Amino acid sequence: MRAFVPNYELTTPSSLAEALALLDREPGAWKPFAGGTDLMVLLEAGKLPHRNYVNIWGLKELRGIEATDSHITIGALTTYTDVQSHPVLQSEFPMLCQAASETGGLAIQNRGTLGGNIVNASPAADSPPALLAYDAEIELVSTGGSRWLPYRGFHTGYKQMLLAPNELLARIRMPRNTRNATHYYRKVGTRKAQAISKVCLAALAKLDNDQISDVRIALGSVAPVVVRCLQTEDALRGQKPDSATIKSACAMLAKEISPIDDIRSTADYRLQVAKNLLTDFLLTLRS
Ligand SMILES: Cc1cc2nc3c(=O)[nH]c(=O)nc-3n(C[C@H](O)[C@H](O)[C@H](O)COP(=O)(O)OP(=O)(O)OC[C@H]3O[C@@H](n4cnc5c(N)ncnc54)[C@H](O)[C@@H]3O)c2cc1C
């Protein structure tokens, strides 16, 4: 049942500094409200836990996409629509654009933000596997300043993360080192669109003399957090993508992930689909 709206407070700061000062004054009392696409679902279900929200949607400091020679840096409030229309993201980070195009419908893509997707911390979210495979880093800001950390390791357990109550996620950046790579992104859900992932794989690799190099593999919906499959990558590096390699990589992947049975799927199905997607990715390297 819908929550009683007058029980909630939403304040709109006029600058990032003002928002951070509020978060700092009463740590944990105020929560950011970005596009609201996750938060409004909780409100409608009567399950929105916190009462006080800081509306960050208008903070221009958290917007914009900037490309330098070495990196692309994306404001936390960047929407899925913004992601899909950026030329550098289209040409060098196609998995992120594909994730954005397969996230919800147009209304969600116009309003949902990358920062919200990360901090909402669903293991079934669609952009995190692409961000992990692209070695993203994230910037957290507070009144004390800014810190950058690798996105890998940010989520420490189901809905747990290294974000202090007085911090906002400000920007996401990715190194521009993907040229000549094969990119493979596949989300498997109940339907082709408007479905939550049962399994989602984002992977890229380069071939050097027919041998796999710079391979990166990330999976969603197969563990309490979205995972980067480092042991499977190790098993692949320096190998040719032949049948024996595919078999041993799938065996390693099965050790590395821990899918569960839940309302959307079963552990067995998720494991099999994860192996099938890995196989499909490795087969694309041969062509
Ligand atoms: C119909 C529907 C379909 C959807 N389909 C998909 C889908 O296919 N794939 C998918 O991955 N997701 C999907 N979602 C989920 C949602 O749209 C995304 O997770 C979206 O990116 C959330 O962004 P937001 O800005 O709306 O977050 P909000 O709802 O505003 O916030 C989400 C959480 O993040 C926190 N937060 C937001 N921004 C910041 C910040 N900058 N710093 C610190 N904390 C912050 C908030 O406090 C809150 O806890 C869907 C949602 C709906 C309603």
mmCIF file of C-alpha atoms and ligand atoms in Angstrom:
data_model
loop_
_atom_site.group_PDB
_atom_site.id
_atom_site.type_symbol
_atom_site.label_atom_id
_atom_site.label_comp_id
_atom_site.label_asym_id
_atom_site.label_seq_id
_atom_site.Cartn_x
_atom_site.Cartn_y
_atom_site.Cartn_z
ATOM 1 C CA MET A 1 0.000 0.000 0.000
ATOM 2 C CA ARG A 2 1.234 3.502 -0.841
ATOM 3 C CA ALA A 3 3.053 5.267 1.991
ATOM 4 C CA PHE A 4 1.513 8.394 3.526
ATOM 5 C CA VAL A 5 3.361 11.118 1.616
ATOM 6 C CA PRO A 6 3.129 13.875 4.293
ATOM 7 C CA ASN A 7 5.264 11.627 6.529
ATOM 8 C CA TYR A 8 8.206 12.333 4.233
ATOM 9 C CA GLU A 9 10.361 15.386 3.780
ATOM 10 C CA LEU A 10 12.201 16.318 0.596
ATOM 11 C CA THR A 11 14.551 19.276 0.598
ATOM 12 C CA THR A 12 16.177 20.795 -2.489
ATOM 13 C CA PRO A 13 19.640 22.289 -1.912
ATOM 14 C CA SER A 14 20.835 24.878 -4.406
ATOM 15 C CA SER A 15 24.418 23.602 -4.623
ATOM 16 C CA LEU A 16 26.528 20.516 -4.033
ATOM 17 C CA ALA A 17 28.194 22.252 -1.075
ATOM 18 C CA GLU A 18 24.804 22.857 0.519
ATOM 19 C CA ALA A 19 23.748 19.224 -0.020
ATOM 20 C CA LEU A 20 27.002 17.916 1.502
ATOM 21 C CA ALA A 21 26.696 20.248 4.490
ATOM 22 C CA LEU A 22 23.232 18.868 5.209
ATOM 23 C CA LEU A 23 24.428 15.242 4.934
ATOM 24 C CA ASP A 24 27.322 16.088 7.260
ATOM 25 C CA ARG A 25 25.242 17.888 9.868
ATOM 26 C CA GLU A 26 23.073 14.847 10.624
ATOM 27 C CA PRO A 27 24.888 11.762 9.221
ATOM 28 C CA GLY A 28 22.414 9.078 8.182
ATOM 29 C CA ALA A 29 19.323 11.223 8.757
ATOM 30 C CA TRP A 30 19.119 12.423 5.124
ATOM 31 C CA LYS A 31 19.306 10.232 2.026
ATOM 32 C CA PRO A 32 19.941 11.350 -1.537
ATOM 33 C CA PHE A 33 17.014 11.322 -3.960
ATOM 34 C CA ALA A 34 18.247 11.338 -7.581
ATOM 35 C CA GLY A 35 15.891 10.184 -10.373
ATOM 36 C CA GLY A 36 13.693 8.478 -7.791
ATOM 37 C CA THR A 37 13.005 5.435 -9.980
ATOM 38 C CA ASP A 38 14.023 2.987 -7.257
ATOM 39 C CA LEU A 39 12.846 5.111 -4.337
ATOM 40 C CA MET A 40 9.374 5.747 -5.770
ATOM 41 C CA VAL A 41 8.765 1.999 -6.110
ATOM 42 C CA LEU A 42 9.446 1.670 -2.373
ATOM 43 C CA LEU A 43 7.180 4.640 -1.634
ATOM 44 C CA GLU A 44 4.341 3.147 -3.658
ATOM 45 C CA ALA A 45 4.780 -0.176 -1.828
ATOM 46 C CA GLY A 46 4.775 1.551 1.579
ATOM 47 C CA LYS A 47 8.351 0.318 2.157
ATOM 48 C CA LEU A 48 10.385 3.506 1.901
ATOM 49 C CA PRO A 49 12.416 3.280 5.115
ATOM 50 C CA HIS A 50 13.914 6.735 5.537
ATOM 51 C CA ARG A 51 11.847 9.865 6.117
ATOM 52 C CA ASN A 52 14.153 12.686 4.992
ATOM 53 C CA TYR A 53 15.465 13.069 1.461
ATOM 54 C CA VAL A 54 17.843 15.468 -0.251
ATOM 55 C CA ASN A 55 16.785 16.125 -3.814
ATOM 56 C CA ILE A 56 20.064 16.073 -5.779
ATOM 57 C CA TRP A 57 18.452 16.015 -9.265
ATOM 58 C CA GLY A 58 19.194 19.713 -9.903
ATOM 59 C CA LEU A 59 22.868 19.656 -8.848
ATOM 60 C CA LYS A 60 24.757 20.538 -12.024
ATOM 61 C CA GLU A 61 28.050 19.558 -10.324
ATOM 62 C CA LEU A 62 26.908 15.915 -10.647
ATOM 63 C CA ARG A 63 26.039 16.142 -14.348
ATOM 64 C CA GLY A 64 27.943 16.026 -17.607
ATOM 65 C CA ILE A 65 30.193 13.637 -19.520
ATOM 66 C CA GLU A 66 33.765 14.692 -20.146
ATOM 67 C CA ALA A 67 36.326 12.901 -22.301
ATOM 68 C CA THR A 68 40.091 13.428 -22.053
ATOM 69 C CA ASP A 69 42.778 11.496 -23.947
ATOM 70 C CA SER A 70 43.023 8.923 -21.154
ATOM 71 C CA HIS A 71 39.563 8.714 -19.530
ATOM 72 C CA ILE A 72 35.876 9.373 -19.853
ATOM 73 C CA THR A 73 34.257 10.825 -16.732
ATOM 74 C CA ILE A 74 30.511 10.633 -16.201
ATOM 75 C CA GLY A 75 28.495 12.606 -13.645
ATOM 76 C CA ALA A 76 26.501 10.467 -11.208
ATOM 77 C CA LEU A 77 23.243 12.048 -12.407
ATOM 78 C CA THR A 78 23.844 10.950 -16.001
ATOM 79 C CA THR A 79 20.724 9.223 -17.235
ATOM 80 C CA TYR A 80 20.497 6.144 -19.441
ATOM 81 C CA THR A 81 19.319 8.386 -22.264
ATOM 82 C CA ASP A 82 22.439 10.579 -21.852
ATOM 83 C CA VAL A 83 24.659 7.477 -21.902
ATOM 84 C CA GLN A 84 23.174 6.162 -25.145
ATOM 85 C CA SER A 85 23.610 9.426 -27.020
ATOM 86 C CA HIS A 86 27.267 10.113 -26.184
ATOM 87 C CA PRO A 87 29.601 9.433 -29.147
ATOM 88 C CA VAL A 88 32.633 8.298 -27.120
ATOM 89 C CA LEU A 89 30.511 5.937 -25.032
ATOM 90 C CA GLN A 90 28.917 4.588 -28.219
ATOM 91 C CA SER A 91 32.233 3.882 -29.924
ATOM 92 C CA GLU A 92 34.485 2.831 -27.034
ATOM 93 C CA PHE A 93 32.100 1.632 -24.293
ATOM 94 C CA PRO A 94 29.293 -0.069 -26.219
ATOM 95 C CA MET A 95 28.417 -2.427 -23.357
ATOM 96 C CA LEU A 96 27.441 0.501 -21.153
ATOM 97 C CA CYS A 97 25.271 1.898 -23.960
ATOM 98 C CA GLN A 98 23.653 -1.487 -24.484
ATOM 99 C CA ALA A 99 23.002 -1.841 -20.737
ATOM 100 C CA ALA A 100 21.411 1.631 -20.784
ATOM 101 C CA SER A 101 19.232 0.745 -23.776
ATOM 102 C CA GLU A 102 17.999 -2.424 -22.035
ATOM 103 C CA THR A 103 17.259 -0.732 -18.704
ATOM 104 C CA GLY A 104 13.523 -0.315 -18.177
ATOM 105 C CA GLY A 105 11.530 1.637 -20.770
ATOM 106 C CA LEU A 106 11.996 5.158 -22.111
ATOM 107 C CA ALA A 107 10.554 6.864 -19.035
ATOM 108 C CA ILE A 108 13.011 5.042 -16.763
ATOM 109 C CA GLN A 109 15.865 5.759 -19.182
ATOM 110 C CA ASN A 110 15.054 9.476 -19.090
ATOM 111 C CA ARG A 111 14.987 9.646 -15.313
ATOM 112 C CA GLY A 112 17.099 6.806 -13.870
ATOM 113 C CA THR A 113 20.739 7.656 -13.216
ATOM 114 C CA LEU A 114 23.984 5.680 -13.265
ATOM 115 C CA GLY A 115 24.758 6.869 -9.735
ATOM 116 C CA GLY A 116 21.381 5.631 -8.509
ATOM 117 C CA ASN A 117 21.926 2.269 -10.180
ATOM 118 C CA ILE A 118 25.268 1.864 -8.379
ATOM 119 C CA VAL A 119 24.145 3.003 -4.921
ATOM 120 C CA ASN A 120 20.851 1.124 -5.064
ATOM 121 C CA ALA A 121 23.213 -1.869 -5.118
ATOM 122 C CA SER A 122 20.986 -4.491 -6.649
ATOM 123 C CA PRO A 123 23.014 -7.553 -7.712
ATOM 124 C CA ALA A 124 20.651 -7.698 -10.715
ATOM 125 C CA ALA A 125 21.355 -4.139 -11.899
ATOM 126 C CA ASP A 126 22.360 -3.880 -15.539
ATOM 127 C CA SER A 127 25.021 -1.180 -15.785
ATOM 128 C CA PRO A 128 27.370 -2.489 -13.016
ATOM 129 C CA PRO A 129 28.644 -5.519 -15.000
ATOM 130 C CA ALA A 130 29.651 -3.183 -17.847
ATOM 131 C CA LEU A 131 31.263 -0.713 -15.420
ATOM 132 C CA LEU A 132 33.219 -3.527 -13.750
ATOM 133 C CA ALA A 133 34.426 -4.881 -17.076
ATOM 134 C CA TYR A 134 35.539 -1.377 -18.075
ATOM 135 C CA ASP A 135 37.597 -1.004 -14.850
ATOM 136 C CA ALA A 136 35.508 1.935 -13.670
ATOM 137 C CA GLU A 137 36.502 4.074 -10.721
ATOM 138 C CA ILE A 138 34.094 6.144 -8.668
ATOM 139 C CA GLU A 139 34.445 9.453 -6.878
ATOM 140 C CA LEU A 140 32.826 9.929 -3.480
ATOM 141 C CA VAL A 141 32.522 13.476 -2.132
ATOM 142 C CA SER A 142 31.800 14.920 1.297
ATOM 143 C CA THR A 143 32.490 18.179 3.121
ATOM 144 C CA GLY A 144 35.930 16.668 3.807
ATOM 145 C CA GLY A 145 36.816 16.513 0.106
ATOM 146 C CA SER A 146 36.840 13.879 -2.599
ATOM 147 C CA ARG A 147 38.177 10.329 -2.861
ATOM 148 C CA TRP A 148 38.439 8.057 -5.884
ATOM 149 C CA LEU A 149 38.254 4.299 -5.484
ATOM 150 C CA PRO A 150 37.994 1.352 -7.850
ATOM 151 C CA TYR A 151 34.368 0.391 -8.453
ATOM 152 C CA ARG A 152 35.488 -3.231 -8.023
ATOM 153 C CA GLY A 153 35.262 -3.851 -4.279
ATOM 154 C CA PHE A 154 32.857 -0.950 -3.631
ATOM 155 C CA HIS A 155 29.997 -3.371 -2.943
ATOM 156 C CA THR A 156 31.032 -5.464 0.044
ATOM 157 C CA GLY A 157 27.886 -7.608 0.467
ATOM 158 C CA TYR A 158 24.204 -7.572 -0.383
ATOM 159 C CA LYS A 159 23.237 -3.867 -0.398
ATOM 160 C CA GLN A 160 26.446 -3.090 1.525
ATOM 161 C CA MET A 161 28.995 -0.603 0.194
ATOM 162 C CA LEU A 162 31.906 1.644 1.071
ATOM 163 C CA LEU A 163 29.799 4.821 1.092
ATOM 164 C CA ALA A 164 29.774 6.856 4.306
ATOM 165 C CA PRO A 165 26.453 8.439 5.351
ATOM 166 C CA ASN A 166 27.829 11.927 4.670
ATOM 167 C CA GLU A 167 29.070 11.079 1.159
ATOM 168 C CA LEU A 168 27.571 11.368 -2.299
ATOM 169 C CA LEU A 169 28.648 9.459 -5.366
ATOM 170 C CA ALA A 170 29.775 12.275 -7.659
ATOM 171 C CA ARG A 171 31.412 10.817 -10.781
ATOM 172 C CA ILE A 172 32.364 7.598 -12.514
ATOM 173 C CA ARG A 173 35.393 7.367 -14.767
ATOM 174 C CA MET A 174 36.682 4.711 -17.122
ATOM 175 C CA PRO A 175 40.073 4.404 -18.846
ATOM 176 C CA ARG A 176 39.949 4.736 -22.640
ATOM 177 C CA ASN A 177 41.820 1.493 -23.321
ATOM 178 C CA THR A 178 39.186 -0.541 -25.125
ATOM 179 C CA ARG A 179 40.196 -0.014 -28.745
ATOM 180 C CA ASN A 180 40.585 -3.279 -30.715
ATOM 181 C CA ALA A 181 38.709 -5.199 -28.032
ATOM 182 C CA THR A 182 35.744 -7.474 -28.620
ATOM 183 C CA HIS A 183 32.880 -6.360 -26.347
ATOM 184 C CA TYR A 184 30.100 -8.781 -25.385
ATOM 185 C CA TYR A 185 27.077 -7.787 -23.305
ATOM 186 C CA ARG A 186 24.067 -9.994 -22.809
ATOM 187 C CA LYS A 187 21.197 -9.660 -20.368
ATOM 188 C CA VAL A 188 18.926 -12.694 -19.972
ATOM 189 C CA GLY A 189 15.526 -12.020 -18.440
ATOM 190 C CA THR A 190 12.006 -13.351 -18.663
ATOM 191 C CA ARG A 191 11.329 -11.131 -21.694
ATOM 192 C CA LYS A 192 13.511 -9.300 -24.198
ATOM 193 C CA ALA A 193 12.586 -5.929 -22.697
ATOM 194 C CA GLN A 194 11.301 -4.512 -19.424
ATOM 195 C CA ALA A 195 12.605 -7.468 -17.434
ATOM 196 C CA ILE A 196 14.892 -7.807 -14.449
ATOM 197 C CA SER A 197 17.987 -9.868 -15.240
ATOM 198 C CA LYS A 198 18.207 -13.510 -14.367
ATOM 199 C CA VAL A 199 21.840 -13.384 -15.500
ATOM 200 C CA CYS A 200 23.783 -10.570 -17.125
ATOM 201 C CA LEU A 201 27.306 -10.918 -18.542
ATOM 202 C CA ALA A 202 29.628 -8.140 -19.689
ATOM 203 C CA ALA A 203 32.982 -9.181 -21.110
ATOM 204 C CA LEU A 204 35.725 -7.869 -23.308
ATOM 205 C CA ALA A 205 38.993 -9.258 -24.579
ATOM 206 C CA LYS A 206 41.734 -8.591 -27.065
ATOM 207 C CA LEU A 207 43.564 -11.208 -29.091
ATOM 208 C CA ASP A 208 47.332 -11.149 -29.403
ATOM 209 C CA ASN A 209 48.670 -13.726 -31.914
ATOM 210 C CA ASP A 210 45.379 -15.621 -31.547
ATOM 211 C CA GLN A 211 45.857 -15.717 -27.765
ATOM 212 C CA ILE A 212 43.475 -14.050 -25.355
ATOM 213 C CA SER A 213 44.863 -10.938 -23.664
ATOM 214 C CA ASP A 214 43.399 -8.178 -21.504
ATOM 215 C CA VAL A 215 40.297 -10.238 -20.778
ATOM 216 C CA ARG A 216 37.710 -8.865 -18.347
ATOM 217 C CA ILE A 217 34.509 -10.648 -17.340
ATOM 218 C CA ALA A 218 31.734 -9.436 -15.015
ATOM 219 C CA LEU A 219 28.432 -11.024 -14.117
ATOM 220 C CA GLY A 220 25.244 -9.802 -12.483
ATOM 221 C CA SER A 221 22.538 -11.803 -10.650
ATOM 222 C CA VAL A 222 24.877 -14.673 -9.750
ATOM 223 C CA ALA A 223 26.062 -13.585 -6.280
ATOM 224 C CA PRO A 224 25.092 -11.090 -3.544
ATOM 225 C CA VAL A 225 27.001 -8.418 -5.484
ATOM 226 C CA VAL A 226 27.847 -7.989 -9.146
ATOM 227 C CA VAL A 227 31.128 -9.875 -9.593
ATOM 228 C CA ARG A 228 34.288 -9.551 -11.624
ATOM 229 C CA CYS A 229 35.449 -13.102 -12.425
ATOM 230 C CA LEU A 230 39.191 -12.763 -11.887
ATOM 231 C CA GLN A 231 39.997 -16.482 -11.671
ATOM 232 C CA THR A 232 38.166 -17.187 -14.910
ATOM 233 C CA GLU A 233 40.095 -14.324 -16.513
ATOM 234 C CA ASP A 234 43.358 -15.877 -15.252
ATOM 235 C CA ALA A 235 42.359 -19.214 -16.767
ATOM 236 C CA LEU A 236 41.823 -17.535 -20.138
ATOM 237 C CA ARG A 237 44.783 -15.160 -20.371
ATOM 238 C CA GLY A 238 47.381 -16.406 -22.865
ATOM 239 C CA GLN A 239 45.130 -19.191 -24.163
ATOM 240 C CA LYS A 240 43.555 -19.689 -27.586
ATOM 241 C CA PRO A 241 39.748 -19.635 -27.442
ATOM 242 C CA ASP A 242 39.508 -23.307 -28.416
ATOM 243 C CA SER A 243 37.181 -25.979 -27.048
ATOM 244 C CA ALA A 244 39.536 -27.063 -24.259
ATOM 245 C CA THR A 245 39.952 -23.465 -23.084
ATOM 246 C CA ILE A 246 36.198 -22.875 -23.132
ATOM 247 C CA LYS A 247 35.617 -26.028 -21.080
ATOM 248 C CA SER A 248 38.160 -25.131 -18.413
ATOM 249 C CA ALA A 249 36.952 -21.510 -18.267
ATOM 250 C CA CYS A 250 33.374 -22.668 -17.693
ATOM 251 C CA ALA A 251 34.576 -24.988 -14.901
ATOM 252 C CA MET A 252 36.417 -22.089 -13.269
ATOM 253 C CA LEU A 253 33.395 -19.811 -13.634
ATOM 254 C CA ALA A 254 31.232 -22.375 -11.832
ATOM 255 C CA LYS A 255 33.632 -22.197 -8.855
ATOM 256 C CA GLU A 256 33.701 -18.430 -8.862
ATOM 257 C CA ILE A 257 29.997 -17.554 -8.780
ATOM 258 C CA SER A 258 27.315 -18.439 -6.244
ATOM 259 C CA PRO A 259 23.881 -18.101 -7.831
ATOM 260 C CA ILE A 260 20.803 -18.683 -5.710
ATOM 261 C CA ASP A 261 17.204 -19.836 -6.162
ATOM 262 C CA ASP A 262 14.824 -16.926 -5.883
ATOM 263 C CA ILE A 263 11.537 -15.600 -7.219
ATOM 264 C CA ARG A 264 13.030 -14.895 -10.656
ATOM 265 C CA SER A 265 15.045 -18.041 -11.325
ATOM 266 C CA THR A 266 16.909 -21.033 -9.945
ATOM 267 C CA ALA A 267 20.567 -21.457 -9.070
ATOM 268 C CA ASP A 268 20.913 -24.294 -11.627
ATOM 269 C CA TYR A 269 19.424 -22.227 -14.444
ATOM 270 C CA ARG A 270 21.569 -19.215 -13.613
ATOM 271 C CA LEU A 271 24.744 -21.317 -13.520
ATOM 272 C CA GLN A 272 23.950 -22.929 -16.866
ATOM 273 C CA VAL A 273 23.096 -19.588 -18.494
ATOM 274 C CA ALA A 274 26.276 -18.004 -17.115
ATOM 275 C CA LYS A 275 28.329 -20.815 -18.670
ATOM 276 C CA ASN A 276 26.416 -20.534 -21.953
ATOM 277 C CA LEU A 277 27.049 -16.789 -22.131
ATOM 278 C CA LEU A 278 30.740 -17.240 -21.372
ATOM 279 C CA THR A 279 30.932 -19.863 -24.129
ATOM 280 C CA ASP A 280 29.136 -17.578 -26.570
ATOM 281 C CA PHE A 281 31.522 -14.723 -25.732
ATOM 282 C CA LEU A 282 34.585 -16.926 -26.266
ATOM 283 C CA LEU A 283 33.203 -18.235 -29.553
ATOM 284 C CA THR A 284 32.799 -14.660 -30.819
ATOM 285 C CA LEU A 285 36.549 -14.210 -30.299
ATOM 286 C CA ARG A 286 37.173 -16.895 -32.917
ATOM 287 C CA SER A 287 35.285 -15.146 -35.690
HETATM 288 C C1 LIG B 1 9.790 0.102 -14.117
HETATM 289 C C2 LIG B 1 11.238 0.029 -13.718
HETATM 290 C C3 LIG B 1 12.117 -0.673 -14.525
HETATM 291 C C4 LIG B 1 13.461 -0.753 -14.169
HETATM 292 N N1 LIG B 1 14.293 -1.486 -14.975
HETATM 293 C C5 LIG B 1 15.590 -1.611 -14.630
HETATM 294 C C6 LIG B 1 16.449 -2.420 -15.445
HETATM 295 O O1 LIG B 1 16.074 -2.976 -16.471
HETATM 296 N N2 LIG B 1 17.761 -2.526 -15.033
HETATM 297 C C7 LIG B 1 18.246 -1.913 -13.910
HETATM 298 O O2 LIG B 1 19.431 -2.049 -13.593
HETATM 299 N N3 LIG B 1 17.440 -1.152 -13.134
HETATM 300 C C8 LIG B 1 16.126 -0.998 -13.455
HETATM 301 N N4 LIG B 1 15.292 -0.244 -12.659
HETATM 302 C C9 LIG B 1 15.837 0.350 -11.429
HETATM 303 C C10 LIG B 1 16.219 1.846 -11.505
HETATM 304 O O3 LIG B 1 15.592 2.521 -12.576
HETATM 305 C C11 LIG B 1 17.736 2.062 -11.599
HETATM 306 O O4 LIG B 1 18.393 1.405 -10.526
HETATM 307 C C12 LIG B 1 18.120 3.539 -11.641
HETATM 308 O O5 LIG B 1 19.390 3.679 -12.193
HETATM 309 C C13 LIG B 1 18.110 4.214 -10.270
HETATM 310 O O6 LIG B 1 18.533 5.561 -10.427
HETATM 311 P P1 LIG B 1 17.743 6.756 -9.748
HETATM 312 O O7 LIG B 1 18.474 8.001 -10.059
HETATM 313 O O8 LIG B 1 16.318 6.729 -10.124
HETATM 314 O O9 LIG B 1 17.905 6.369 -8.193
HETATM 315 P P2 LIG B 1 17.036 6.786 -6.932
HETATM 316 O O10 LIG B 1 15.769 6.009 -6.905
HETATM 317 O O11 LIG B 1 16.915 8.274 -6.824
HETATM 318 O O12 LIG B 1 18.023 6.295 -5.771
HETATM 319 C C14 LIG B 1 18.363 4.921 -5.638
HETATM 320 C C15 LIG B 1 19.301 4.793 -4.431
HETATM 321 O O13 LIG B 1 20.551 5.393 -4.704
HETATM 322 C C16 LIG B 1 20.841 6.462 -3.781
HETATM 323 N N5 LIG B 1 21.512 7.479 -4.597
HETATM 324 C C17 LIG B 1 21.101 7.927 -5.817
HETATM 325 N N6 LIG B 1 22.018 8.761 -6.331
HETATM 326 C C18 LIG B 1 23.027 8.864 -5.410
HETATM 327 C C19 LIG B 1 24.272 9.567 -5.385
HETATM 328 N N7 LIG B 1 24.676 10.328 -6.408
HETATM 329 N N8 LIG B 1 25.056 9.430 -4.296
HETATM 330 C C20 LIG B 1 24.664 8.647 -3.254
HETATM 331 N N9 LIG B 1 23.514 7.946 -3.237
HETATM 332 C C21 LIG B 1 22.699 8.050 -4.311
HETATM 333 C C22 LIG B 1 19.517 6.850 -3.182
HETATM 334 O O14 LIG B 1 19.636 7.390 -1.886
HETATM 335 C C23 LIG B 1 18.796 5.502 -3.173
HETATM 336 O O15 LIG B 1 19.223 4.731 -2.066
HETATM 337 C C24 LIG B 1 13.940 -0.131 -12.991
HETATM 338 C C25 LIG B 1 13.047 0.594 -12.189
HETATM 339 C C26 LIG B 1 11.717 0.674 -12.536
HETATM 340 C C27 LIG B 1 10.763 1.442 -11.657
#
